[in-house]
Coordinates of C-alpha atoms in Angstrom, one line a residue:
Chain X
M1 CA -3.0 38.6 10.9
R2 CA -5.4 35.7 10.8
R3 CA -4.2 34.9 7.4
A4 CA -0.6 34.7 8.6
V5 CA -1.6 32.3 11.4
A6 CA -3.4 30.2 8.9
N7 CA -0.4 30.1 6.6
R8 CA 1.8 29.0 9.4
L9 CA -0.6 26.3 10.4
T10 CA -1.0 24.9 6.9
P11 CA 2.0 22.6 6.9
Y12 CA 0.9 21.0 10.1
M13 CA -2.6 20.6 8.7
F14 CA -1.2 18.9 5.7
M15 CA 1.0 16.6 7.8
A16 CA -1.6 15.8 10.4
P17 CA -3.5 13.0 8.7
A18 CA -0.4 11.1 7.8
V19 CA 1.1 11.5 11.2
V20 CA -2.1 10.4 13.0
I21 CA -2.5 7.3 10.9
M22 CA 1.1 6.2 11.2
V23 CA 1.0 6.7 15.0
I24 CA -2.2 4.8 15.4
A25 CA -1.5 1.9 13.0
L26 CA 2.3 1.6 13.1
L27 CA 4.1 3.1 16.0
Y28 CA 1.5 2.3 18.7
P29 CA 1.2 -1.3 17.5
L30 CA 5.0 -1.7 17.6
G31 CA 5.2 -0.3 21.1
Y32 CA 2.3 -2.5 22.1
M33 CA 4.2 -5.5 20.7
V34 CA 7.3 -4.7 22.7
W35 CA 5.1 -4.4 25.8
G36 CA 3.3 -7.7 25.0
S37 CA 6.6 -9.5 24.5
F38 CA 7.2 -9.4 28.3
R39 CA 3.9 -11.1 29.0
D40 CA 2.4 -14.5 29.0
W41 CA -0.3 -13.6 26.6
D42 CA -3.1 -15.6 25.2
P43 CA -5.3 -14.4 22.3
S44 CA -8.4 -14.6 24.5
Q45 CA -7.0 -12.2 27.0
T46 CA -6.6 -8.5 26.7
I47 CA -3.0 -7.4 27.3
G48 CA -3.9 -6.0 30.7
E49 CA -5.0 -9.4 31.9
A50 CA -1.9 -11.2 30.7
E51 CA 0.7 -12.0 33.3
F52 CA 4.0 -10.1 33.3
V53 CA 6.8 -12.5 33.0
G54 CA 9.8 -10.3 32.2
L55 CA 12.3 -11.7 29.8
K56 CA 11.0 -15.2 30.0
N57 CA 9.8 -15.3 26.4
Y58 CA 13.1 -14.1 25.1
V59 CA 15.1 -16.6 27.1
T60 CA 12.8 -19.5 26.2
L61 CA 13.1 -18.7 22.5
W62 CA 16.9 -18.4 22.8
H63 CA 17.1 -22.0 24.1
D64 CA 14.4 -23.3 21.8
P65 CA 16.0 -25.5 19.1
N66 CA 13.0 -25.0 16.8
F67 CA 13.4 -21.3 16.9
R68 CA 17.1 -21.6 16.2
E69 CA 16.5 -23.9 13.2
S70 CA 13.9 -21.5 11.9
L71 CA 16.4 -18.6 12.3
G72 CA 19.0 -20.7 10.5
V73 CA 16.6 -21.4 7.6
T74 CA 15.7 -17.7 7.4
L75 CA 19.3 -16.6 7.3
S76 CA 20.4 -19.2 4.7
F77 CA 17.3 -18.4 2.6
A78 CA 18.1 -14.7 2.6
F79 CA 21.8 -15.3 2.0
F80 CA 21.3 -17.7 -1.0
V81 CA 18.5 -15.7 -2.5
V82 CA 20.4 -12.4 -2.4
T83 CA 23.7 -13.8 -3.6
F84 CA 22.1 -15.6 -6.6
E85 CA 19.9 -12.7 -7.5
M86 CA 22.7 -10.3 -7.4
F87 CA 24.9 -12.4 -9.7
I88 CA 22.2 -13.2 -12.2
G89 CA 20.6 -9.8 -12.1
V90 CA 23.8 -7.8 -12.5
G91 CA 25.1 -10.3 -15.1
L92 CA 22.0 -10.0 -17.2
A93 CA 22.1 -6.2 -16.9
L94 CA 25.7 -6.1 -18.2
L95 CA 24.8 -8.4 -21.0
L96 CA 21.6 -6.7 -22.1
D97 CA 22.8 -3.1 -21.8
R98 CA 22.8 -2.7 -25.6
N99 CA 21.0 -0.7 -28.0
I100 CA 18.5 -3.2 -29.2
R101 CA 14.9 -2.9 -30.5
G102 CA 12.2 -3.8 -28.1
M103 CA 14.1 -3.3 -24.9
S104 CA 11.1 -1.6 -23.2
V105 CA 8.9 -4.6 -24.1
L106 CA 11.5 -6.9 -22.5
R107 CA 11.6 -4.9 -19.4
T108 CA 7.8 -5.0 -19.2
L109 CA 7.8 -8.8 -19.4
F110 CA 10.6 -9.0 -16.8
I111 CA 8.7 -7.1 -14.2
L112 CA 5.6 -9.2 -14.5
P113 CA 6.8 -11.8 -11.9
M114 CA 7.2 -9.1 -9.3
M115 CA 3.8 -7.6 -9.8
I116 CA 1.8 -10.8 -9.4
A117 CA 0.6 -11.7 -5.9
P118 CA 3.0 -13.8 -3.9
V119 CA 0.1 -16.2 -3.2
V120 CA -0.3 -16.8 -6.9
V121 CA 3.4 -17.2 -7.4
G122 CA 3.4 -19.9 -4.7
L123 CA 0.5 -21.5 -6.4
M124 CA 2.2 -21.6 -9.8
W125 CA 5.3 -23.0 -8.5
R126 CA 3.6 -25.6 -6.3
Y127 CA 1.9 -26.8 -9.4
M128 CA 5.2 -26.9 -11.4
Y129 CA 7.0 -28.7 -8.5
H130 CA 4.2 -31.3 -8.1
P131 CA 5.8 -34.8 -7.9
T132 CA 3.6 -36.4 -10.5
V133 CA 1.5 -33.7 -12.2
G134 CA 4.1 -31.0 -12.1
T135 CA 5.8 -29.5 -15.2
F136 CA 9.3 -30.1 -14.1
N137 CA 9.0 -33.8 -13.3
R138 CA 7.0 -34.3 -16.5
V139 CA 9.8 -32.7 -18.6
F140 CA 12.4 -34.7 -16.7
E141 CA 10.6 -37.9 -17.4
A142 CA 10.2 -37.1 -21.0
I143 CA 13.9 -36.5 -21.5
G144 CA 14.8 -39.5 -19.5
L145 CA 16.1 -37.9 -16.3
P146 CA 15.2 -39.2 -12.8
K147 CA 12.4 -37.4 -11.0
V148 CA 13.3 -34.9 -8.3
D149 CA 11.4 -34.7 -5.1
W150 CA 11.2 -30.9 -5.3
L151 CA 9.1 -29.9 -2.3
G152 CA 10.1 -32.9 -0.2
T153 CA 13.8 -33.4 0.4
N154 CA 14.9 -30.4 -1.7
A155 CA 12.2 -28.0 -0.4
L156 CA 14.5 -25.2 0.6
M157 CA 16.3 -25.2 -2.7
S158 CA 12.9 -25.2 -4.6
V159 CA 11.7 -22.3 -2.5
I160 CA 14.9 -20.4 -3.2
I161 CA 14.5 -21.0 -7.0
A162 CA 11.0 -19.7 -6.9
D163 CA 12.2 -16.5 -5.2
I164 CA 15.0 -16.1 -7.6
W165 CA 12.5 -16.3 -10.4
Q166 CA 10.3 -13.6 -8.8
W167 CA 12.9 -11.1 -7.7
T168 CA 15.9 -11.3 -10.0
P169 CA 14.2 -8.8 -12.3
F170 CA 14.2 -6.3 -9.5
I171 CA 18.0 -6.4 -9.3
F172 CA 18.2 -6.5 -13.1
I173 CA 16.0 -3.3 -13.6
L174 CA 17.9 -1.4 -11.0
S175 CA 21.3 -2.3 -12.2
L176 CA 20.3 -1.6 -15.8
A177 CA 19.2 1.9 -14.7
A178 CA 22.5 2.4 -12.9
L179 CA 24.4 1.2 -16.0
Q180 CA 22.6 3.5 -18.3
S181 CA 23.3 6.5 -16.1
L182 CA 27.1 5.9 -16.0
P183 CA 29.1 8.8 -17.4
R184 CA 29.6 8.1 -21.0
S185 CA 33.0 9.9 -21.1
A186 CA 34.7 7.3 -18.8
L187 CA 33.5 4.5 -21.0
E188 CA 34.6 6.3 -24.2
A189 CA 38.0 7.0 -22.8
A190 CA 38.4 3.4 -21.8
R191 CA 37.4 2.2 -25.3
I192 CA 39.8 4.6 -27.0
D193 CA 42.6 3.3 -24.7
G194 CA 41.8 -0.1 -26.0
A195 CA 40.2 -1.8 -23.0
T196 CA 38.4 -5.0 -23.8
G197 CA 34.9 -5.7 -22.8
W198 CA 35.9 -7.6 -19.7
Q199 CA 38.3 -4.9 -18.6
Q200 CA 35.7 -2.2 -19.0
I201 CA 33.3 -4.2 -16.9
I202 CA 35.7 -5.0 -14.1
H203 CA 37.6 -1.8 -13.9
I204 CA 35.0 0.8 -14.8
K205 CA 31.4 -0.3 -14.9
L206 CA 31.3 -2.4 -11.7
P207 CA 33.2 0.1 -9.5
L208 CA 31.0 3.0 -10.7
M209 CA 27.9 0.9 -10.1
M210 CA 29.0 -0.3 -6.7
P211 CA 27.0 2.3 -4.6
V212 CA 23.8 1.5 -6.3
L213 CA 24.5 -2.3 -6.2
I214 CA 25.1 -2.3 -2.5
V215 CA 21.9 -0.4 -1.7
T216 CA 20.0 -2.6 -4.1
G217 CA 21.4 -5.7 -2.5
L218 CA 20.6 -4.5 1.0
L219 CA 17.1 -3.6 0.0
R220 CA 16.6 -7.1 -1.4
L221 CA 18.1 -8.5 1.8
I222 CA 15.6 -6.7 3.9
D223 CA 12.8 -7.8 1.6
A224 CA 14.0 -11.4 1.7
F225 CA 13.1 -11.5 5.4
K226 CA 9.5 -10.5 4.5
V227 CA 8.9 -13.4 2.1
L228 CA 6.1 -15.4 3.6
E229 CA 3.1 -16.1 1.3
V230 CA 5.1 -17.8 -1.4
I231 CA 6.6 -20.3 1.1
L232 CA 3.3 -20.7 2.9
V233 CA 1.5 -21.7 -0.2
M234 CA 4.3 -23.9 -1.5
T235 CA 5.3 -25.9 1.5
E236 CA 3.5 -24.5 4.6
G237 CA 7.0 -24.5 6.2
G238 CA 7.5 -28.2 5.8
P239 CA 8.6 -30.8 5.5
G240 CA 9.5 -30.7 9.1
L241 CA 10.9 -27.3 9.7
S242 CA 13.0 -27.2 6.6
T243 CA 11.4 -24.2 5.0
E244 CA 9.9 -22.6 8.1
I245 CA 11.2 -19.0 7.9
L246 CA 10.8 -16.7 10.9
A247 CA 7.9 -14.8 9.5
L248 CA 6.0 -18.1 9.0
R249 CA 7.0 -19.2 12.5
I250 CA 5.7 -16.0 14.0
S251 CA 2.3 -16.4 12.4
R252 CA 2.1 -20.0 13.4
T253 CA 3.0 -19.3 17.0
A254 CA 0.4 -16.6 17.1
T255 CA -2.5 -18.4 15.4
E256 CA -1.9 -22.1 15.9
F257 CA 0.0 -22.3 19.2
R258 CA -1.9 -19.2 20.5
E259 CA 1.2 -17.8 22.3
L260 CA 1.1 -14.1 21.5
G261 CA 3.8 -13.2 24.0
V262 CA 6.3 -15.6 22.4
A263 CA 5.3 -14.5 18.9
A264 CA 5.9 -10.9 20.0
A265 CA 9.3 -11.7 21.4
M266 CA 10.1 -13.5 18.1
S267 CA 9.0 -10.5 16.1
N268 CA 11.3 -8.4 18.2
Y269 CA 14.3 -10.6 17.5
L270 CA 13.5 -10.3 13.8
L271 CA 13.1 -6.6 14.1
I272 CA 16.5 -6.2 15.8
L273 CA 18.1 -8.2 13.1
L274 CA 16.5 -6.1 10.4
L275 CA 17.3 -2.9 12.2
F276 CA 20.9 -3.9 12.1
F277 CA 20.8 -4.2 8.3
T278 CA 18.8 -1.1 7.8
V279 CA 21.0 1.1 10.0
S280 CA 24.1 -0.2 8.2
M281 CA 22.5 0.6 4.9
F282 CA 21.6 4.1 6.0
A283 CA 25.1 4.7 7.3
F284 CA 26.5 3.4 4.1
T285 CA 24.5 5.8 1.9
R286 CA 25.4 8.7 4.2
W287 CA 29.1 7.8 4.0
Q288 CA 28.9 7.5 0.3
E289 CA 27.4 11.0 0.0
M290 CA 30.0 12.5 2.3
R291 CA 32.8 10.9 0.3
A292 CA 31.3 12.2 -2.9
N293 CA 31.1 15.7 -1.5
R294 CA 34.6 15.6 -0.3
L295 CA 35.9 14.5 -3.7
R296 CA 33.9 17.2 -5.4
T297 CA 35.3 19.9 -3.1
A298 CA 38.7 18.5 -3.6
V299 CA 38.3 18.7 -7.4
E300 CA 36.9 22.2 -7.2
E301 CA 39.9 23.4 -5.1
D302 CA 42.3 21.9 -7.6
E303 CA 40.8 24.0 -10.4
Chain F
M1 CA 16.1 7.2 -31.2
S2 CA 15.0 5.1 -34.0
T3 CA 18.4 4.9 -35.6
G4 CA 21.5 3.1 -34.5
Y5 CA 20.2 -0.3 -33.3
E6 CA 23.2 -2.6 -33.3
K7 CA 23.1 -5.9 -34.8
Q8 CA 23.6 -8.7 -32.3
P9 CA 24.8 -12.3 -32.6
T10 CA 22.2 -15.0 -32.8
A11 CA 23.2 -16.4 -29.4
F12 CA 22.2 -13.1 -27.9
Y13 CA 18.7 -13.4 -29.3
A14 CA 18.5 -17.0 -28.1
L15 CA 19.3 -15.8 -24.6
I16 CA 16.7 -13.2 -24.7
A17 CA 14.1 -15.7 -26.0
A18 CA 15.0 -18.1 -23.1
L19 CA 14.7 -15.3 -20.6
V20 CA 11.3 -14.3 -21.9
V21 CA 10.1 -17.9 -21.8
M22 CA 11.4 -18.2 -18.2
S23 CA 9.7 -15.1 -16.9
V24 CA 6.4 -15.4 -18.7
G25 CA 6.2 -19.2 -18.9
P26 CA 4.8 -20.0 -15.5
V27 CA 2.1 -17.3 -15.9
L28 CA 1.2 -18.7 -19.3
L29 CA 1.1 -22.2 -17.9
M30 CA -1.3 -21.1 -15.2
F31 CA -3.4 -19.3 -17.8
I32 CA -3.7 -22.4 -20.0
N33 CA -4.3 -24.7 -17.1
S34 CA -7.1 -22.5 -15.8
F35 CA -9.0 -23.5 -19.0
K36 CA -8.4 -27.2 -18.6
L37 CA -10.5 -29.7 -16.7
D38 CA -8.8 -31.4 -13.7
V39 CA -8.8 -34.6 -15.6
D40 CA -6.8 -33.1 -18.4
I41 CA -4.3 -31.4 -16.0
I42 CA -3.7 -34.7 -14.1
S43 CA -3.7 -37.1 -16.9
G44 CA -1.1 -35.1 -18.6
T45 CA -2.3 -34.9 -22.2
S46 CA 0.4 -32.3 -22.3
G47 CA 0.8 -29.4 -24.6
L48 CA -1.8 -27.3 -26.2
I49 CA -4.2 -30.0 -27.4
F50 CA -7.2 -29.8 -25.2
L51 CA -10.7 -28.6 -25.2
P52 CA -10.7 -25.2 -23.5
T53 CA -13.5 -24.8 -21.0
I54 CA -14.6 -22.0 -18.8
Q55 CA -16.0 -24.4 -16.2
N56 CA -13.3 -23.5 -13.7
Y57 CA -14.2 -19.9 -13.9
E58 CA -17.9 -20.7 -13.5
T59 CA -17.2 -22.7 -10.4
A60 CA -15.0 -19.9 -9.0
L61 CA -17.5 -17.2 -9.7
C62 CA -20.7 -19.2 -8.9
D63 CA -21.9 -16.8 -6.2
V64 CA -22.0 -13.8 -8.5
L65 CA -23.1 -15.4 -11.8
W66 CA -26.6 -14.6 -12.9
Y67 CA -27.2 -18.2 -14.0
K68 CA -26.5 -21.5 -12.3
P69 CA -23.8 -23.6 -14.1
D70 CA -24.8 -27.2 -14.6
H71 CA -21.7 -28.7 -13.1
V72 CA -21.9 -26.8 -9.8
D73 CA -24.3 -28.5 -7.3
H74 CA -23.2 -26.5 -4.3
C75 CA -21.6 -23.1 -4.4
S76 CA -19.0 -23.5 -1.7
L77 CA -16.4 -21.1 -3.1
K78 CA -17.5 -17.6 -2.3
F79 CA -15.0 -16.1 -4.8
G80 CA -17.2 -13.3 -6.1
N81 CA -17.7 -11.9 -2.6
A82 CA -14.0 -12.1 -1.9
F83 CA -13.2 -10.4 -5.1
I84 CA -15.5 -7.5 -4.2
N85 CA -13.9 -7.2 -0.8
S86 CA -10.5 -7.2 -2.4
L87 CA -11.5 -4.5 -4.8
I88 CA -13.1 -2.3 -2.0
I89 CA -10.1 -2.6 0.2
A90 CA -7.4 -2.1 -2.4
L91 CA -9.2 0.9 -4.1
V92 CA -10.1 2.7 -0.9
S93 CA -6.7 2.2 0.7
T94 CA -5.0 3.4 -2.5
V95 CA -7.0 6.5 -2.8
L96 CA -6.6 7.3 0.9
T97 CA -2.9 6.7 0.8
L98 CA -2.4 8.9 -2.2
V99 CA -4.4 11.8 -0.8
I100 CA -2.9 11.8 2.6
G101 CA 0.6 11.0 1.3
C102 CA 0.4 13.7 -1.3
M103 CA -0.4 16.3 1.3
A104 CA 2.3 15.2 3.6
A105 CA 4.9 15.1 0.9
Y106 CA 3.9 18.6 -0.2
A107 CA 4.2 20.0 3.3
L108 CA 7.6 18.4 3.7
V109 CA 9.0 19.7 0.5
R110 CA 7.5 23.2 0.5
F111 CA 7.6 24.2 4.1
R112 CA 10.7 22.2 5.1
F113 CA 10.2 21.9 8.8
M114 CA 11.7 18.4 8.8
G115 CA 14.9 17.4 7.1
R116 CA 14.9 15.1 4.1
D117 CA 17.1 12.8 6.2
T118 CA 14.3 12.3 8.8
V119 CA 11.9 11.3 6.0
S120 CA 14.2 9.0 4.3
L121 CA 15.2 7.4 7.5
S122 CA 11.6 6.8 8.6
T123 CA 10.8 5.5 5.1
L124 CA 13.6 3.0 5.4
M125 CA 12.6 2.0 8.9
V126 CA 9.0 1.3 7.9
R127 CA 10.1 -0.5 4.8
M128 CA 12.1 -2.7 7.1
V129 CA 9.1 -3.9 9.2
P130 CA 7.8 -7.2 7.9
P131 CA 4.0 -7.6 7.9
A132 CA 4.6 -10.7 10.1
V133 CA 5.9 -8.4 12.8
L134 CA 2.8 -6.4 12.7
L135 CA 0.6 -9.5 13.0
V136 CA 0.6 -9.9 16.7
P137 CA 0.1 -6.3 17.8
V138 CA -2.5 -5.5 15.1
F139 CA -4.4 -8.6 16.0
G140 CA -4.5 -7.7 19.6
L141 CA -5.2 -4.1 19.1
W142 CA -7.9 -4.4 16.5
N143 CA -9.7 -7.1 18.4
N144 CA -9.5 -5.7 21.9
E145 CA -8.5 -2.1 22.1
F146 CA -9.8 -0.3 19.0
C147 CA -13.4 -0.9 19.9
I148 CA -16.4 1.1 20.7
G149 CA -18.3 -0.3 23.6
K150 CA -21.7 -1.6 22.8
T151 CA -23.2 0.4 25.6
T152 CA -22.0 3.7 24.3
Y153 CA -24.3 5.7 22.0
V154 CA -22.4 5.1 18.7
G155 CA -21.7 1.5 19.5
A156 CA -25.4 0.8 20.2
L157 CA -26.3 2.6 17.0
I158 CA -24.0 0.5 14.9
R159 CA -25.2 -2.7 16.6
E160 CA -28.8 -1.8 16.0
T161 CA -28.2 -1.0 12.3
F162 CA -25.9 -3.8 11.4
G163 CA -26.8 -6.4 14.0
G164 CA -24.2 -8.7 15.6
R165 CA -23.2 -9.0 19.2
G166 CA -20.4 -7.8 21.5
D167 CA -18.4 -4.6 21.2
V168 CA -17.9 -2.9 17.9
C169 CA -14.3 -3.5 16.9
L170 CA -12.0 -2.7 14.0
A171 CA -11.2 -6.3 13.4
G172 CA -13.4 -8.0 10.8
T173 CA -14.3 -4.7 9.0
H174 CA -13.0 -3.3 5.8
S175 CA -11.8 -0.2 7.5
G176 CA -9.7 -2.2 9.9
I177 CA -7.7 -3.7 7.0
I178 CA -7.6 -0.5 5.1
L179 CA -6.1 1.3 8.1
V180 CA -3.1 -1.0 8.3
Y181 CA -2.5 -0.9 4.5
V182 CA -2.6 2.9 4.5
A183 CA -0.1 3.1 7.4
M184 CA 2.2 0.5 5.7
N185 CA 2.2 2.3 2.4
L186 CA 2.3 5.9 3.5
P187 CA 6.1 6.3 4.0
F188 CA 6.9 4.9 0.6
V189 CA 4.3 7.0 -1.2
I190 CA 5.5 10.2 0.6
W191 CA 9.1 9.3 -0.4
I192 CA 8.3 8.9 -4.1
L193 CA 6.0 11.9 -4.3
Q194 CA 8.5 14.1 -2.6
S195 CA 11.0 13.5 -5.3
F196 CA 8.4 14.5 -7.9
I197 CA 7.2 17.6 -6.0
L198 CA 10.8 18.8 -5.7
Q199 CA 10.7 19.3 -9.5
V200 CA 7.6 21.6 -9.5
P201 CA 8.9 25.1 -10.0
R202 CA 8.2 27.3 -7.0
S203 CA 7.5 30.3 -9.2
L204 CA 4.4 28.7 -10.5
E205 CA 2.9 28.4 -7.1
E206 CA 3.9 31.9 -6.2
A207 CA 2.1 33.2 -9.3
A208 CA -1.0 31.4 -8.3
R209 CA -0.7 32.8 -4.8
V210 CA -0.4 36.3 -6.1
D211 CA -3.6 35.7 -8.0
G212 CA -5.3 35.1 -4.7
A213 CA -5.3 31.3 -4.4
G214 CA -5.2 29.9 -0.9
P215 CA -2.7 27.1 0.1
F216 CA -5.3 24.4 -0.6
Q217 CA -6.2 25.8 -4.0
V218 CA -2.5 26.0 -4.9
F219 CA -2.1 22.5 -3.9
F220 CA -5.1 21.0 -5.7
K221 CA -5.1 23.1 -8.8
V222 CA -1.4 23.8 -9.5
V223 CA 0.8 21.1 -7.9
L224 CA -1.4 18.0 -8.2
P225 CA -1.8 18.1 -12.0
L226 CA 2.0 18.5 -12.4
I227 CA 3.0 15.4 -10.5
K228 CA 0.6 13.0 -12.3
P229 CA 3.4 10.5 -13.3
G230 CA 4.5 10.3 -9.7
L231 CA 0.9 9.8 -8.6
A232 CA 0.5 7.0 -11.1
A233 CA 3.6 5.2 -9.9
A234 CA 2.6 5.6 -6.2
A235 CA -0.9 4.4 -7.0
I236 CA 0.3 1.2 -8.7
F237 CA 2.6 0.3 -5.8
T238 CA 0.0 0.9 -3.2
F239 CA -2.7 -1.0 -5.1
R240 CA -0.3 -3.9 -5.7
I241 CA 0.5 -4.3 -2.0
A242 CA -3.1 -3.9 -0.8
W243 CA -4.4 -6.3 -3.5
N244 CA -1.8 -9.0 -3.0
E245 CA -1.4 -8.9 0.8
Y246 CA -2.4 -12.1 2.7
L247 CA -1.1 -12.3 6.2
L248 CA -2.6 -9.2 7.9
A249 CA -5.8 -9.5 6.0
S250 CA -6.2 -13.1 7.2
A251 CA -5.7 -12.0 10.8
L252 CA -8.1 -9.1 10.6
S253 CA -10.9 -10.3 8.3
D254 CA -13.9 -12.4 9.3
R255 CA -16.2 -14.6 7.2
N256 CA -17.7 -11.7 5.2
T257 CA -14.6 -9.6 4.7
K258 CA -12.3 -12.3 3.3
T259 CA -10.1 -11.2 0.4
V260 CA -9.0 -13.2 -2.6
P261 CA -5.5 -14.2 -1.3
I262 CA -7.1 -15.7 1.8
L263 CA -9.5 -17.7 -0.2
I264 CA -6.7 -19.1 -2.4
V265 CA -4.5 -20.1 0.6
N266 CA -7.4 -21.7 2.3
N267 CA -8.2 -23.8 -0.7
M268 CA -4.6 -24.7 -1.3
S269 CA -4.0 -26.2 2.1
E270 CA -6.6 -28.8 1.7
F271 CA -5.2 -32.2 0.9
N272 CA -6.8 -32.7 -2.5
V273 CA -6.2 -29.6 -4.5
E274 CA -8.6 -28.8 -7.4
W275 CA -6.0 -27.5 -9.7
G276 CA -8.3 -26.1 -12.4
V277 CA -10.4 -24.0 -10.1
I278 CA -7.6 -22.8 -8.0
M279 CA -5.7 -21.7 -11.1
A280 CA -8.7 -19.9 -12.3
T281 CA -9.0 -18.0 -9.0
G282 CA -5.2 -17.3 -9.2
M283 CA -5.6 -16.0 -12.7
L284 CA -8.4 -13.7 -11.6
L285 CA -6.3 -12.4 -8.8
A286 CA -3.3 -11.9 -11.1
I287 CA -5.2 -10.0 -13.9
P288 CA -5.3 -6.5 -12.4
P289 CA -1.5 -6.4 -11.7
I290 CA -0.8 -7.9 -15.2
I291 CA -2.9 -5.2 -16.8
F292 CA -1.1 -2.5 -14.8
T293 CA 2.2 -4.0 -15.8
L294 CA 1.4 -4.0 -19.5
F295 CA 0.0 -0.5 -19.6
A296 CA 2.2 1.4 -17.1
S297 CA 5.5 -0.4 -17.0
R298 CA 7.3 2.9 -17.4
Q299 CA 5.7 4.3 -14.3
I300 CA 6.5 1.2 -12.4
I301 CA 10.1 1.2 -13.3
T302 CA 10.3 4.9 -12.4
G303 CA 8.8 4.3 -9.1
M304 CA 11.1 1.3 -8.4
T305 CA 14.2 3.2 -9.3
A306 CA 13.2 6.3 -7.4
G307 CA 12.2 4.2 -4.4
A308 CA 15.4 2.2 -4.3
V309 CA 18.2 4.2 -5.6
K310 CA 17.5 7.4 -3.8
G311 CA 16.3 5.6 -0.7

């Protein structure tokens, strides 16, 4: 009898630590933030002392041109980064999906940029972009091209290039994995029917990879909103606000301007935006699974 | 497997060579520069012709070296201390996340009282939350709410033993930072381990149970050894995040609990950057992830595909 009770309790005991930690350090803080976003909150105050101001923080932000610019920078950063990375990553995967020696070594080298700390990535690129000392301008000078003001007038582009360097391998690895798990029979059939390489790619490989590609792209999109350290080290959001993405603005509002309430409201805007992407991604995978199931049952009924 | 490598045109190998140079080049550049004097870096006696020196590393590590390097008059960069902090925080949070995540994943798979949908949805939700969003609440909570009053018994005891003033709070301690990292990484770890535990045959566990093993014994002696590859993948990912993270650590740490990324950012933002030293610190921060990548790339790729494709 006691043993049965113990057995029934086991799963809860196994789950308990994880649940407790997530509630204390994740759910409670998020709720706390929502609560704090309705307050005029200074870092020296506890949240109870802060004055309740209703939706004021949200309204102020909505009309704040700096916030809007920052939102625009974030969106265009995410858009360009994901687009370029998808094209380059998938393209490379299609190109390198061959039976060659040393593929595992190649993959190892390619994932290196992702594993290194974002702070260090920012450091490397800040050095390479340096107007006089930097690698790029030195090379340009040596081959007679004009110098480029990388982190000045072209800051956003430079930041995007650094991110493409770091995260294209992610797309590459995932789409390579998807490519290699495609049903060989479909490709064989196409080859026998005389499809050219391009035809195979456009009519067979890409459509079959599409579900994985969309999920990968959405994951990358969600992660693109988290990029902070690379940009912080490279430009600190400048010059002006040209590279100040929302994550950076939140941290500056909280630590420099000392307006925790506004920062919390900004965090909520960002969360809502991300929630939209995440939910659409989840809905998409569910829809995919349902469609696959329906197709399978249809095929089985035919037989 | 060894047979059937196709011969490829030369342009193909040229492309691969270009890709390798592009992905490894910046890292290599940093590695080389970390052995150069600032004079060499700035004057641009480019290429590989220079006298390698370990001065930069000596400057960076001056507070843990057993001798005093000649060129360092004042040891301002407390890199050694930060390195130890980073190690403690990354290792402890990795171990904790793995143990707790493993138990939770096992419970979810074997006792199925919650659908897989719930888990994958919550994994996604947490993956969605940027660290910047946690900054404000974590800063407020860790400084003001998660405290033990200095007048209580435990609080007074801690103040007597470790010194300091005010209430005892989570902010500024290693455990405060570790707590956030564990919470941030748990969903992902649970998700990865779940897919590995699903592959452990149930009959094995039942056999152990018939032999009289309790649930805990079954878990530690039967299941754990079988999911080692999954554990490795999860460990690398957790360690990487805890080791590399900057923002939350910078909000929660004080003078003594600074981690390496904070140190690097602080030294970068000064107007006159000492490139050599900063590259040496960057290199030291990058070494552990590089080692993992070289020795466990297969596990990393497994973890990445499992985490993304099935998510």
